[in-house]
PDB file of C-alpha atoms in Angstrom:
ATOM      1  CA  UNK A   1     105.319  72.832  80.743  1.00 44.00           C
ATOM      2  CA  UNK A   2     102.045  73.099  82.404  1.00 44.00           C
ATOM      3  CA  UNK A   3     100.929  76.678  84.048  1.00 44.00           C
ATOM      4  CA  UNK A   4     100.498  76.960  87.666  1.00 44.00           C
ATOM      5  CA  UNK A   5      96.942  75.684  89.087  1.00 43.00           C
ATOM      6  CA  UNK A   6      97.314  78.998  91.668  1.00 48.00           C
ATOM      7  CA  UNK A   7      99.551  81.130  89.889  1.00 59.00           C
ATOM      8  CA  UNK A   8     101.151  83.907  92.502  1.00 76.00           C
ATOM      9  CA  UNK A   9     101.437  87.549  92.030  1.00 85.00           C
ATOM     10  CA  UNK A  10     104.353  88.423  89.943  1.00 88.00           C
ATOM     11  CA  UNK A  11     106.896  89.977  92.377  1.00 90.00           C
ATOM     12  CA  UNK A  12     106.691  94.057  92.535  1.00 93.00           C
ATOM     13  CA  UNK A  13     109.071  96.507  90.660  1.00 94.00           C
ATOM     14  CA  UNK A  14     111.606  96.886  93.764  1.00 94.00           C
ATOM     15  CA  UNK A  15     111.888  93.497  93.463  1.00 93.00           C
ATOM     16  CA  UNK A  16     112.920  92.527  89.854  1.00 93.00           C
ATOM     17  CA  UNK A  17     115.809  92.348  89.242  1.00 92.00           C
ATOM     18  CA  UNK A  18     118.232  95.564  87.787  1.00 93.00           C
ATOM     19  CA  UNK A  19     118.599  95.170  83.950  1.00 96.00           C
ATOM     20  CA  UNK A  20     122.311  93.429  83.382  1.00 94.00           C
ATOM     21  CA  UNK A  21     122.692  92.240  87.187  1.00 93.00           C
ATOM     22  CA  UNK A  22     122.413  89.057  85.736  1.00 94.00           C
ATOM     23  CA  UNK A  23     125.473  88.173  83.841  1.00 95.00           C
ATOM     24  CA  UNK A  24     123.546  87.884  80.636  1.00 97.00           C
ATOM     25  CA  UNK A  25     123.936  90.046  77.314  1.00 98.00           C
ATOM     26  CA  UNK A  26     122.780  93.611  77.914  1.00 98.00           C
ATOM     27  CA  UNK A  27     122.857  95.912  74.478  1.00 98.00           C
ATOM     28  CA  UNK A  28     124.144  99.368  75.564  1.00 97.00           C
ATOM     29  CA  UNK A  29     123.532 101.149  72.924  1.00 97.00           C
ATOM     30  CA  UNK A  30     119.801 100.170  73.064  1.00 98.00           C
ATOM     31  CA  UNK A  31     119.530 100.215  76.922  1.00 98.00           C
ATOM     32  CA  UNK A  32     116.645  99.504  79.366  1.00 97.00           C
ATOM     33  CA  UNK A  33     119.305 101.410  81.987  1.00 97.00           C
ATOM     34  CA  UNK A  34     118.254 104.448  79.787  1.00 96.00           C
ATOM     35  CA  UNK A  35     114.348 104.732  78.832  1.00 95.00           C
ATOM     36  CA  UNK A  36     114.971 108.231  77.447  1.00 94.00           C
ATOM     37  CA  UNK A  37     116.733 107.451  74.552  1.00 95.00           C
ATOM     38  CA  UNK A  38     115.458 103.928  73.972  1.00 96.00           C
ATOM     39  CA  UNK A  39     111.253 104.201  74.261  1.00 95.00           C
ATOM     40  CA  UNK A  40     111.847 107.985  73.367  1.00 92.00           C
ATOM     41  CA  UNK A  41     110.620 111.044  73.962  1.00 91.00           C
ATOM     42  CA  UNK A  42     106.497 110.716  74.856  1.00 89.00           C
ATOM     43  CA  UNK A  43     103.806 113.125  72.962  1.00 84.00           C
ATOM     44  CA  UNK A  44     103.635 115.564  75.625  1.00 86.00           C
ATOM     45  CA  UNK A  45     107.362 116.238  75.207  1.00 87.00           C
ATOM     46  CA  UNK A  46     107.370 116.481  71.359  1.00 82.00           C
ATOM     47  CA  UNK A  47     104.241 117.041  69.559  1.00 80.00           C
ATOM     48  CA  UNK A  48     105.720 114.818  66.488  1.00 77.00           C
ATOM     49  CA  UNK A  49     105.718 111.644  68.976  1.00 79.00           C
ATOM     50  CA  UNK A  50     102.587 109.711  68.825  1.00 78.00           C
ATOM     51  CA  UNK A  51     103.727 107.448  72.024  1.00 84.00           C
ATOM     52  CA  UNK A  52     100.131 108.104  74.755  1.00 84.00           C
ATOM     53  CA  UNK A  53     102.411 107.543  77.199  1.00 88.00           C
ATOM     54  CA  UNK A  54     103.070 109.822  80.043  1.00 91.00           C
ATOM     55  CA  UNK A  55     107.104 110.482  81.046  1.00 93.00           C
ATOM     56  CA  UNK A  56     106.195 108.710  84.573  1.00 94.00           C
ATOM     57  CA  UNK A  57     105.007 106.239  82.619  1.00 93.00           C
ATOM     58  CA  UNK A  58     107.908 105.612  80.711  1.00 94.00           C
ATOM     59  CA  UNK A  59     110.952 106.293  83.273  1.00 94.00           C
ATOM     60  CA  UNK A  60     108.732 104.151  85.380  1.00 94.00           C
ATOM     61  CA  UNK A  61     108.666 100.958  82.990  1.00 96.00           C
ATOM     62  CA  UNK A  62     110.214  97.490  84.214  1.00 97.00           C
ATOM     63  CA  UNK A  63     112.616  96.199  82.140  1.00 98.00           C
ATOM     64  CA  UNK A  64     112.303  91.942  81.781  1.00 97.00           C
ATOM     65  CA  UNK A  65     113.761  89.608  80.145  1.00 97.00           C
ATOM     66  CA  UNK A  66     111.108  88.110  78.105  1.00 95.00           C
ATOM     67  CA  UNK A  67     111.785  84.610  79.412  1.00 94.00           C
ATOM     68  CA  UNK A  68     111.293  85.829  82.967  1.00 94.00           C
ATOM     69  CA  UNK A  69     108.401  87.677  81.848  1.00 93.00           C
ATOM     70  CA  UNK A  70     106.567  84.677  80.522  1.00 90.00           C
ATOM     71  CA  UNK A  71     107.306  82.292  83.617  1.00 89.00           C
ATOM     72  CA  UNK A  72     105.672  85.285  85.619  1.00 87.00           C
ATOM     73  CA  UNK A  73     102.771  85.579  83.861  1.00 83.00           C
ATOM     74  CA  UNK A  74     102.307  81.968  83.180  1.00 81.00           C
ATOM     75  CA  UNK A  75     102.455  80.852  86.306  1.00 80.00           C
ATOM     76  CA  UNK A  76     105.475  78.616  85.629  1.00 83.00           C
ATOM     77  CA  UNK A  77     108.933  77.549  87.398  1.00 84.00           C
ATOM     78  CA  UNK A  78     112.275  79.162  86.568  1.00 84.00           C
ATOM     79  CA  UNK A  79     113.294  75.865  85.216  1.00 83.00           C
ATOM     80  CA  UNK A  80     109.992  75.633  82.882  1.00 87.00           C
ATOM     81  CA  UNK A  81     111.358  76.114  79.223  1.00 86.00           C
ATOM     82  CA  UNK A  82     110.076  78.748  77.161  1.00 90.00           C
ATOM     83  CA  UNK A  83     109.704  79.008  73.123  1.00 89.00           C
ATOM     84  CA  UNK A  84     111.338  81.329  70.461  1.00 91.00           C
ATOM     85  CA  UNK A  85     109.274  79.196  68.019  1.00 88.00           C
ATOM     86  CA  UNK A  86     106.346  77.301  68.404  1.00 78.00           C
ATOM     87  CA  UNK A  87     105.671  74.535  66.759  1.00 73.00           C
ATOM     88  CA  UNK A  88     103.290  76.561  64.611  1.00 72.00           C
ATOM     89  CA  UNK A  89     103.877  80.659  63.606  1.00 77.00           C
ATOM     90  CA  UNK A  90     100.550  81.881  63.110  1.00 71.00           C
ATOM     91  CA  UNK A  91      99.134  85.826  63.030  1.00 67.00           C
ATOM     92  CA  UNK A  92      97.110  84.908  66.519  1.00 66.00           C
ATOM     93  CA  UNK A  93     101.002  84.651  67.687  1.00 64.00           C
ATOM     94  CA  UNK A  94     100.915  88.310  68.265  1.00 67.00           C
ATOM     95  CA  UNK A  95      98.927  90.492  71.008  1.00 70.00           C
ATOM     96  CA  UNK A  96      98.945  94.252  71.079  1.00 66.00           C
ATOM     97  CA  UNK A  97     100.025  96.034  74.526  1.00 62.00           C
ATOM     98  CA  UNK A  98      99.371  98.803  76.394  1.00 60.00           C
ATOM     99  CA  UNK A  99     100.747 101.156  73.678  1.00 62.00           C
ATOM    100  CA  UNK A 100      99.280 100.838  69.768  1.00 63.00           C
ATOM    101  CA  UNK A 101     101.551  99.900  67.337  1.00 73.00           C
ATOM    102  CA  UNK A 102      99.300  98.348  65.091  1.00 80.00           C
ATOM    103  CA  UNK A 103     100.350  99.201  62.198  1.00 81.00           C
ATOM    104  CA  UNK A 104     103.191  97.106  63.053  1.00 86.00           C
ATOM    105  CA  UNK A 105     101.800  93.993  64.381  1.00 85.00           C
ATOM    106  CA  UNK A 106      99.089  93.837  61.619  1.00 85.00           C
ATOM    107  CA  UNK A 107     102.440  93.657  59.137  1.00 86.00           C
ATOM    108  CA  UNK A 108     103.978  90.885  61.116  1.00 86.00           C
ATOM    109  CA  UNK A 109     100.415  89.057  61.277  1.00 85.00           C
ATOM    110  CA  UNK A 110     100.818  88.941  57.510  1.00 86.00           C
ATOM    111  CA  UNK A 111     104.358  87.832  57.135  1.00 86.00           C
ATOM    112  CA  UNK A 112     103.559  84.834  59.793  1.00 84.00           C
ATOM    113  CA  UNK A 113     101.345  83.410  57.312  1.00 86.00           C
ATOM    114  CA  UNK A 114     104.710  82.355  55.661  1.00 88.00           C
ATOM    115  CA  UNK A 115     106.514  80.739  58.649  1.00 86.00           C
ATOM    116  CA  UNK A 116     109.903  80.656  57.050  1.00 89.00           C
ATOM    117  CA  UNK A 117     110.012  84.188  55.946  1.00 87.00           C
ATOM    118  CA  UNK A 118     109.903  85.176  60.381  1.00 88.00           C
ATOM    119  CA  UNK A 119     112.369  82.145  60.890  1.00 91.00           C
ATOM    120  CA  UNK A 120     114.660  83.756  58.178  1.00 93.00           C
ATOM    121  CA  UNK A 121     115.276  87.053  60.222  1.00 94.00           C
ATOM    122  CA  UNK A 122     115.535  85.670  63.517  1.00 96.00           C
ATOM    123  CA  UNK A 123     119.204  83.861  64.692  1.00 96.00           C
ATOM    124  CA  UNK A 124     120.078  82.189  66.656  1.00 96.00           C
ATOM    125  CA  UNK A 125     116.640  79.623  65.799  1.00 94.00           C
ATOM    126  CA  UNK A 126     115.782  78.937  69.700  1.00 93.00           C
ATOM    127  CA  UNK A 127     115.795  80.424  72.934  1.00 93.00           C
ATOM    128  CA  UNK A 128     119.962  82.142  72.902  1.00 96.00           C
ATOM    129  CA  UNK A 129     120.789  80.974  76.746  1.00 94.00           C
ATOM    130  CA  UNK A 130     122.660  84.900  76.959  1.00 97.00           C
ATOM    131  CA  UNK A 131     119.593  86.758  75.955  1.00 97.00           C
ATOM    132  CA  UNK A 132     121.292  87.962  72.824  1.00 98.00           C
ATOM    133  CA  UNK A 133     119.335  88.050  69.433  1.00 98.00           C
ATOM    134  CA  UNK A 134     120.602  88.827  66.049  1.00 98.00           C
ATOM    135  CA  UNK A 135     117.612  89.874  63.228  1.00 98.00           C
ATOM    136  CA  UNK A 136     118.359  91.160  59.715  1.00 97.00           C
ATOM    137  CA  UNK A 137     116.173  94.283  58.442  1.00 96.00           C
ATOM    138  CA  UNK A 138     116.550  95.723  55.134  1.00 93.00           C
ATOM    139  CA  UNK A 139     117.407  99.569  54.550  1.00 91.00           C
ATOM    140  CA  UNK A 140     116.442 100.730  51.847  1.00 85.00           C
ATOM    141  CA  UNK A 141     118.481 103.864  51.802  1.00 85.00           C
ATOM    142  CA  UNK A 142     121.824 101.699  52.008  1.00 90.00           C
ATOM    143  CA  UNK A 143     120.276  99.259  49.656  1.00 89.00           C
ATOM    144  CA  UNK A 144     121.318  96.247  51.805  1.00 94.00           C
ATOM    145  CA  UNK A 145     120.373  93.870  54.747  1.00 95.00           C
ATOM    146  CA  UNK A 146     121.540  95.276  57.944  1.00 96.00           C
ATOM    147  CA  UNK A 147     121.858  92.955  61.175  1.00 98.00           C
ATOM    148  CA  UNK A 148     120.365  94.385  64.518  1.00 98.00           C
ATOM    149  CA  UNK A 149     121.667  92.774  67.424  1.00 98.00           C
ATOM    150  CA  UNK A 150     119.322  93.438  70.627  1.00 98.00           C
ATOM    151  CA  UNK A 151     119.170  91.630  74.334  1.00 98.00           C
ATOM    152  CA  UNK A 152     115.810  90.354  75.344  1.00 98.00           C
ATOM    153  CA  UNK A 153     114.454  92.678  77.698  1.00 98.00           C
ATOM    154  CA  UNK A 154     111.163  94.804  77.088  1.00 97.00           C
ATOM    155  CA  UNK A 155     109.335  97.533  78.864  1.00 96.00           C
ATOM    156  CA  UNK A 156     106.740  96.792  80.700  1.00 95.00           C
ATOM    157  CA  UNK A 157     103.593  97.854  82.991  1.00 94.00           C
ATOM    158  CA  UNK A 158     103.050  96.460  86.539  1.00 94.00           C
ATOM    159  CA  UNK A 159      98.903  95.961  86.731  1.00 93.00           C
ATOM    160  CA  UNK A 160      95.920  94.797  88.488  1.00 94.00           C
ATOM    161  CA  UNK A 161      94.843  92.127  86.072  1.00 92.00           C
ATOM    162  CA  UNK A 162      91.003  91.583  86.823  1.00 94.00           C
ATOM    163  CA  UNK A 163      90.219  88.825  84.182  1.00 90.00           C
ATOM    164  CA  UNK A 164      89.592  86.073  86.772  1.00 91.00           C
ATOM    165  CA  UNK A 165      87.335  88.163  89.236  1.00 94.00           C
ATOM    166  CA  UNK A 166      84.003  87.875  89.505  1.00 95.00           C
ATOM    167  CA  UNK A 167      81.536  90.728  89.063  1.00 96.00           C
ATOM    168  CA  UNK A 168      78.159  92.362  88.157  1.00 96.00           C
ATOM    169  CA  UNK A 169      77.008  95.265  85.957  1.00 96.00           C
ATOM    170  CA  UNK A 170      75.340  97.977  88.039  1.00 96.00           C
ATOM    171  CA  UNK A 171      72.377 100.200  86.563  1.00 95.00           C
ATOM    172  CA  UNK A 172      74.926 102.208  84.449  1.00 94.00           C
ATOM    173  CA  UNK A 173      76.457  98.886  82.468  1.00 94.00           C
ATOM    174  CA  UNK A 174      79.410  98.967  84.336  1.00 95.00           C
ATOM    175  CA  UNK A 175      81.295  96.010  86.160  1.00 95.00           C
ATOM    176  CA  UNK A 176      81.297  95.785  89.855  1.00 96.00           C
ATOM    177  CA  UNK A 177      83.878  93.469  90.765  1.00 96.00           C
ATOM    178  CA  UNK A 178      83.898  91.138  93.740  1.00 95.00           C
ATOM    179  CA  UNK A 179      85.965  93.150  96.590  1.00 93.00           C
ATOM    180  CA  UNK A 180      86.607  89.416  98.112  1.00 94.00           C
ATOM    181  CA  UNK A 181      88.477  88.391  94.956  1.00 93.00           C
ATOM    182  CA  UNK A 182      92.000  90.091  94.815  1.00 93.00           C
ATOM    183  CA  UNK A 183      92.903  91.138  91.451  1.00 94.00           C
ATOM    184  CA  UNK A 184      95.904  89.303  90.331  1.00 91.00           C
ATOM    185  CA  UNK A 185      99.227  91.114  89.975  1.00 92.00           C
ATOM    186  CA  UNK A 186     101.321  90.630  86.683  1.00 91.00           C
ATOM    187  CA  UNK A 187     103.366  92.804  83.869  1.00 93.00           C
ATOM    188  CA  UNK A 188     102.033  93.834  80.356  1.00 90.00           C
ATOM    189  CA  UNK A 189     104.649  95.094  77.528  1.00 91.00           C
ATOM    190  CA  UNK A 190     104.090  98.005  77.158  1.00 91.00           C
ATOM    191  CA  UNK A 191     104.654  97.336  73.256  1.00 89.00           C
ATOM    192  CA  UNK A 192     103.730  93.734  71.909  1.00 86.00           C
ATOM    193  CA  UNK A 193     102.837  91.101  74.207  1.00 83.00           C
ATOM    194  CA  UNK A 194     103.633  87.540  74.229  1.00 78.00           C
ATOM    195  CA  UNK A 195     101.123  84.777  73.151  1.00 75.00           C
ATOM    196  CA  UNK A 196     101.360  81.686  75.189  1.00 75.00           C
ATOM    197  CA  UNK A 197     105.145  81.053  75.702  1.00 81.00           C
ATOM    198  CA  UNK A 198     106.448  82.473  72.313  1.00 86.00           C
ATOM    199  CA  UNK A 199     108.867  85.164  72.065  1.00 91.00           C
ATOM    200  CA  UNK A 200     109.427  85.364  68.365  1.00 91.00           C
ATOM    201  CA  UNK A 201     107.022  88.843  67.963  1.00 90.00           C
ATOM    202  CA  UNK A 202     108.591  90.751  70.694  1.00 94.00           C
ATOM    203  CA  UNK A 203     111.924  90.259  69.568  1.00 96.00           C
ATOM    204  CA  UNK A 204     111.222  91.294  66.068  1.00 94.00           C
ATOM    205  CA  UNK A 205     109.644  94.340  67.347  1.00 93.00           C
ATOM    206  CA  UNK A 206     112.637  95.152  69.458  1.00 96.00           C
ATOM    207  CA  UNK A 207     114.574  95.067  66.707  1.00 97.00           C
ATOM    208  CA  UNK A 208     112.508  97.365  64.585  1.00 93.00           C
ATOM    209  CA  UNK A 209     112.555 100.002  67.325  1.00 94.00           C
ATOM    210  CA  UNK A 210     116.146  99.743  67.115  1.00 96.00           C
ATOM    211  CA  UNK A 211     116.129 100.072  63.430  1.00 94.00           C
ATOM    212  CA  UNK A 212     113.843 103.599  63.225  1.00 91.00           C
ATOM    213  CA  UNK A 213     115.901 104.803  66.706  1.00 92.00           C
ATOM    214  CA  UNK A 214     113.100 104.102  69.299  1.00 92.00           C
ATOM    215  CA  UNK A 215     109.889 102.417  70.694  1.00 92.00           C
ATOM    216  CA  UNK A 216     108.494 105.633  70.468  1.00 90.00           C
ATOM    217  CA  UNK A 217     108.884 105.562  66.607  1.00 87.00           C
ATOM    218  CA  UNK A 218     106.816 102.786  65.960  1.00 86.00           C
ATOM    219  CA  UNK A 219     103.868 104.118  67.626  1.00 82.00           C
ATOM    220  CA  UNK A 220     103.082 105.203  64.414  1.00 75.00           C
ATOM    221  CA  UNK A 221     103.556 104.252  60.796  1.00 76.00           C
ATOM    222  CA  UNK A 222     102.434 102.880  57.740  1.00 79.00           C
ATOM    223  CA  UNK A 223     102.099  98.490  56.807  1.00 82.00           C
ATOM    224  CA  UNK A 224     104.174  99.329  53.739  1.00 83.00           C
ATOM    225  CA  UNK A 225     107.349 100.389  55.547  1.00 85.00           C
ATOM    226  CA  UNK A 226     107.098  96.871  57.639  1.00 87.00           C
ATOM    227  CA  UNK A 227     106.995  94.907  54.581  1.00 86.00           C
ATOM    228  CA  UNK A 228     109.774  96.790  52.466  1.00 86.00           C
ATOM    229  CA  UNK A 229     111.887  96.272  55.825  1.00 91.00           C
ATOM    230  CA  UNK A 230     111.390  92.620  56.841  1.00 91.00           C
ATOM    231  CA  UNK A 231     111.370  91.288  52.987  1.00 90.00           C
ATOM    232  CA  UNK A 232     113.915  93.412  51.484  1.00 88.00           C
ATOM    233  CA  UNK A 233     111.327  94.002  48.378  1.00 82.00           C
ATOM    234  CA  UNK A 234     111.502  98.003  47.270  1.00 78.00           C
ATOM    235  CA  UNK A 235     108.193  97.329  45.479  1.00 75.00           C
ATOM    236  CA  UNK A 236     105.165  96.973  47.666  1.00 76.00           C
ATOM    237  CA  UNK A 237     101.497  98.351  46.340  1.00 73.00           C
ATOM    238  CA  UNK A 238      98.833 100.000  48.320  1.00 72.00           C
ATOM    239  CA  UNK A 239      94.887  99.147  47.412  1.00 76.00           C
ATOM    240  CA  UNK A 240      92.708 101.332  48.247  1.00 74.00           C
ATOM    241  CA  UNK A 241      88.770 102.086  47.714  1.00 78.00           C
ATOM    242  CA  UNK A 242      87.913 105.242  46.460  1.00 76.00           C
ATOM    243  CA  UNK A 243      86.299 107.734  49.211  1.00 81.00           C
ATOM    244  CA  UNK A 244      82.511 109.158  47.920  1.00 83.00           C
ATOM    245  CA  UNK A 245      82.825 111.687  50.276  1.00 86.00           C
ATOM    246  CA  UNK A 246      84.782 114.282  51.783  1.00 83.00           C
ATOM    247  CA  UNK A 247      85.053 112.537  55.195  1.00 82.00           C
ATOM    248  CA  UNK A 248      85.634 109.202  53.759  1.00 77.00           C
ATOM    249  CA  UNK A 249      82.496 107.437  55.297  1.00 83.00           C
ATOM    250  CA  UNK A 250      81.517 105.715  52.430  1.00 84.00           C
ATOM    251  CA  UNK A 251      83.614 104.045  49.209  1.00 82.00           C
ATOM    252  CA  UNK A 252      82.660 102.730  45.802  1.00 80.00           C
ATOM    253  CA  UNK A 253      81.742  99.577  45.923  1.00 81.00           C
ATOM    254  CA  UNK A 254      84.106  96.921  43.928  1.00 78.00           C
ATOM    255  CA  UNK A 255      86.254  99.759  43.017  1.00 77.00           C
ATOM    256  CA  UNK A 256      90.106  99.786  43.589  1.00 78.00           C
ATOM    257  CA  UNK A 257      92.539 102.165  43.565  1.00 73.00           C
ATOM    258  CA  UNK A 258      96.496 100.929  43.020  1.00 70.00           C
ATOM    259  CA  UNK A 259      99.579 102.797  44.187  1.00 67.00           C
ATOM    260  CA  UNK A 260     103.197 102.145  44.577  1.00 58.00           C
ATOM    261  CA  UNK A 261     104.505 102.788  48.392  1.00 63.00           C
ATOM    262  CA  UNK A 262     107.156 105.450  48.369  1.00 62.00           C
ATOM    263  CA  UNK A 263     110.471 104.634  50.923  1.00 61.00           C
ATOM    264  CA  UNK A 264     110.875 107.736  52.954  1.00 62.00           C
ATOM    265  CA  UNK A 265     113.540 106.764  55.331  1.00 58.00           C
ATOM    266  CA  UNK A 266     115.011 104.639  57.949  1.00 60.00           C
ATOM    267  CA  UNK A 267     113.892 107.097  61.026  1.00 62.00           C
ATOM    268  CA  UNK A 268     110.759 107.632  59.730  1.00 62.00           C
ATOM    269  CA  UNK A 269     108.768 104.354  59.510  1.00 56.00           C
ATOM    270  CA  UNK A 270     106.327 106.141  57.160  1.00 55.00           C
ATOM    271  CA  UNK A 271     105.222 105.463  53.126  1.00 54.00           C
ATOM    272  CA  UNK A 272     104.432 108.030  50.528  1.00 53.00           C
ATOM    273  CA  UNK A 273     101.680 106.694  48.213  1.00 55.00           C
ATOM    274  CA  UNK A 274     101.558 107.521  43.890  1.00 55.00           C
ATOM    275  CA  UNK A 275      99.092 106.090  42.220  1.00 56.00           C
ATOM    276  CA  UNK A 276      99.916 103.921  39.491  1.00 54.00           C
ATOM    277  CA  UNK A 277      98.366 104.826  35.783  1.00 55.00           C
ATOM    278  CA  UNK A 278      95.662 102.777  33.927  1.00 55.00           C
ATOM    279  CA  UNK A 279      97.194 100.995  31.067  1.00 43.00           C
TER     280      UNK A 279
END
């Protein structure tokens, strides 16, 4: 598989096929046709939401199947293969998108240090011709694994990519781009972005979003929740350095506090913290 030497612009949103029109699987319970439910409330609509999008950005998201997204952005033809997993699964497979869910991506990067732990979560183990995937996540409220079935549509933003446009720095230290060179129009996922032509991180992230109720609920969370959900382990420890000032700008060197992460509930991807007593 080789990317085009002269990649063309991705088609504008009005030229992207409407979700569900290709005859492949579309998850109607977590539907790309219902962004208000699937992406969820933004911070201007709900003060508990940490999703820093405008309602227009959410409602205007372009839903694209992951293989098509990768082919568009990598300058590949429709027949070029895309991988669910590459030869090696590693932390560098993950890239953050427009919206920050770094707590989840950091946890997924840690899980990628143990590739079998990633592979065993997702079925099938290769690209699904119908766009259907099942991800196993652990619900500690019910004390059991749950199979989360999703499609491979992800919400994207259409944007101008200036990375290949020459520029100079002005007196204010800002970039001034060469107006003779047009930026390339591309699509960027609102959440996790694919690295190269691997899909697994977007599939796992979408399953977690459906598990907790919406994408907006993964815009803020705690790493232990992700570890508990993706591994099934109920006892996860956190190690913290004791702060030496109220603003928590300085910490005691070489001294760590150990605590248990406390599962709260499935629809709140946060965890409490209970210090472990010495002895």
